Amino acid sequence: PPFQYDPAKSFFEILVPTGDTTKYMFLLNTLIGAGYNVLITGETGVGKSVVTKDFLTNAPEHIVSACVNFSGKTTTKNLQDAFEGNLQAKGKTLLGPPGGKKMIFFIDDVNMPQLDRYGSQPPCELLRQCIDAGGFYDTKKLVFKQIKDTRFVCACAPPGGGRNAVTPRLFRHFNMIWVPDLSENSMRTIFSSILKGFLELNEQSGLSIFADPVIKASVDIYQKAINDFLPTPSKCHYTFNLRDLSKVVQGMLQVNLVNLESKESLVELWIHETYRVFRDRLVDQTDRDKFSKMSHEKLEQYLDMEW
């Protein structure tokens, strides 16, 4: 489907339709429609949450949804409150969605909860019990509450950096979809569409024609940063992912359009954001000089401008 830029939307809610997003939407629709739970996983910043939330926002009328974000501090009580707050009491010990509808719980960062003394993650165990036994125990009234017409979609990145490995006892209930890193073509399509849509809000400036070269240069710098600045023990924070590239574009969208008067002001803004996101993370002068040289080359190559 065609993309329409909406200035009222938060940057993190913008979804540019590509062949990939359409594919994941189809898979989600098919699996959920057939009554299966789905696990969407992939590296940080590939758009797992955005695709899923967009799917749930535009889901058929008979589907209602709720979103739960897991973190290191999530407890079983938080998850139980989410169940009881979003499902209606159908009887003394039965919870479910409104009549004639199906409930989809989207659980983001499902592998974030900390391990307890015995090496398990209590919120994940409660989630497993809900799928396995069809409900959970109410610890106050000491009764078993059943949940009906409810399915789960979970999203997470691979273990590491605060994320833990989740027990196979939970993940055996899910169909896993792995979202690979975006291709260079997809990256250019997505960010060009967003930047062009933003610049077109001020038609007098005529700057939207520079959206493509700015994004091409950004994608090249991002890919070169990944290949040239590798993490070592003394530079362990040299880990760049797609979120860094999107921060460059997000930073550019913060500008007041009235202040973008010429190609020069647009390029200065872009250079500033690229330096803040990438160059400020580099720890020694050699790396910073290398990055500066790279930026100068891209500026000449794509934007026909000298530093």
Coordinates of N, CA and C in Angstrom, one line a residue, residues 192 195-216 262-263 266-267 302-303:
S192 N 13.7 7.3 3.3 CA 13.5 8.4 2.3 C 12.0 8.8 2.4
L195 N 11.4 11.1 5.5 CA 12.0 12.4 5.4 C 11.4 13.2 4.3
K196 N 11.1 12.5 3.1 CA 10.4 13.3 2.0 C 9.1 13.8 2.5
G197 N 8.3 12.9 3.1 CA 7.0 13.3 3.6 C 7.0 14.5 4.5
F198 N 8.1 14.5 5.4 CA 8.3 15.6 6.3 C 8.6 16.9 5.6
L199 N 9.5 16.8 4.7 CA 10.0 18.0 3.9 C 8.9 18.6 3.0
E200 N 8.0 17.7 2.6 CA 6.9 18.1 1.7 C 5.9 19.0 2.4
L201 N 5.9 18.9 3.8 CA 5.0 19.7 4.5 C 5.2 21.2 4.3
N202 N 6.4 21.6 3.9 CA 6.8 23.0 3.5 C 7.1 23.0 2.0
E203 N 6.1 23.1 1.2 CA 6.2 23.0 -0.2 C 7.1 24.1 -0.8
Q204 N 7.1 25.3 -0.2 CA 7.8 26.4 -0.8 C 9.3 26.2 -0.8
S205 N 9.8 25.4 0.2 CA 11.3 25.2 0.3 C 11.8 24.4 -0.9
G206 N 11.0 23.4 -1.4 CA 11.4 22.6 -2.5 C 12.6 21.7 -2.1
L207 N 12.7 21.4 -0.8 CA 13.9 20.6 -0.3 C 13.7 19.1 -0.4
S208 N 12.4 18.7 -0.7 CA 12.1 17.2 -0.6 C 12.9 16.4 -1.7
I209 N 13.4 17.1 -2.7 CA 14.2 16.4 -3.7 C 15.6 15.9 -3.1
F210 N 16.0 16.5 -2.0 CA 17.3 16.1 -1.4 C 17.1 15.0 -0.4
A211 N 15.9 14.5 -0.2 CA 15.6 13.4 0.8 C 16.4 12.2 0.4
D212 N 16.3 11.8 -0.9 CA 16.9 10.6 -1.3 C 18.5 10.6 -1.1
P213 N 19.2 11.6 -1.7 CA 20.6 11.6 -1.5 C 21.0 11.7 0.0
V214 N 20.3 12.4 0.8 CA 20.7 12.5 2.3 C 20.5 11.1 2.9
I215 N 19.5 10.4 2.6 CA 19.3 9.0 3.1 C 20.3 8.0 2.6
K216 N 20.6 8.1 1.3 CA 21.6 7.2 0.7 C 22.9 7.4 1.4
S262 N 17.4 26.4 3.0 CA 18.2 26.1 1.8 C 18.7 24.7 1.9
K263 N 19.3 24.3 0.8 CA 20.0 23.0 0.8 C 21.1 23.0 1.9
L266 N 19.8 22.3 5.4 CA 19.4 20.9 5.5 C 20.6 20.0 5.7
V267 N 21.6 20.2 4.9 CA 22.8 19.4 5.0 C 23.5 19.6 6.3
Y302 N 27.3 12.3 -2.7 CA 25.8 12.3 -2.9 C 25.2 13.7 -3.0
L303 N 25.8 14.7 -2.4 CA 25.2 16.0 -2.3 C 25.9 17.1 -3.1

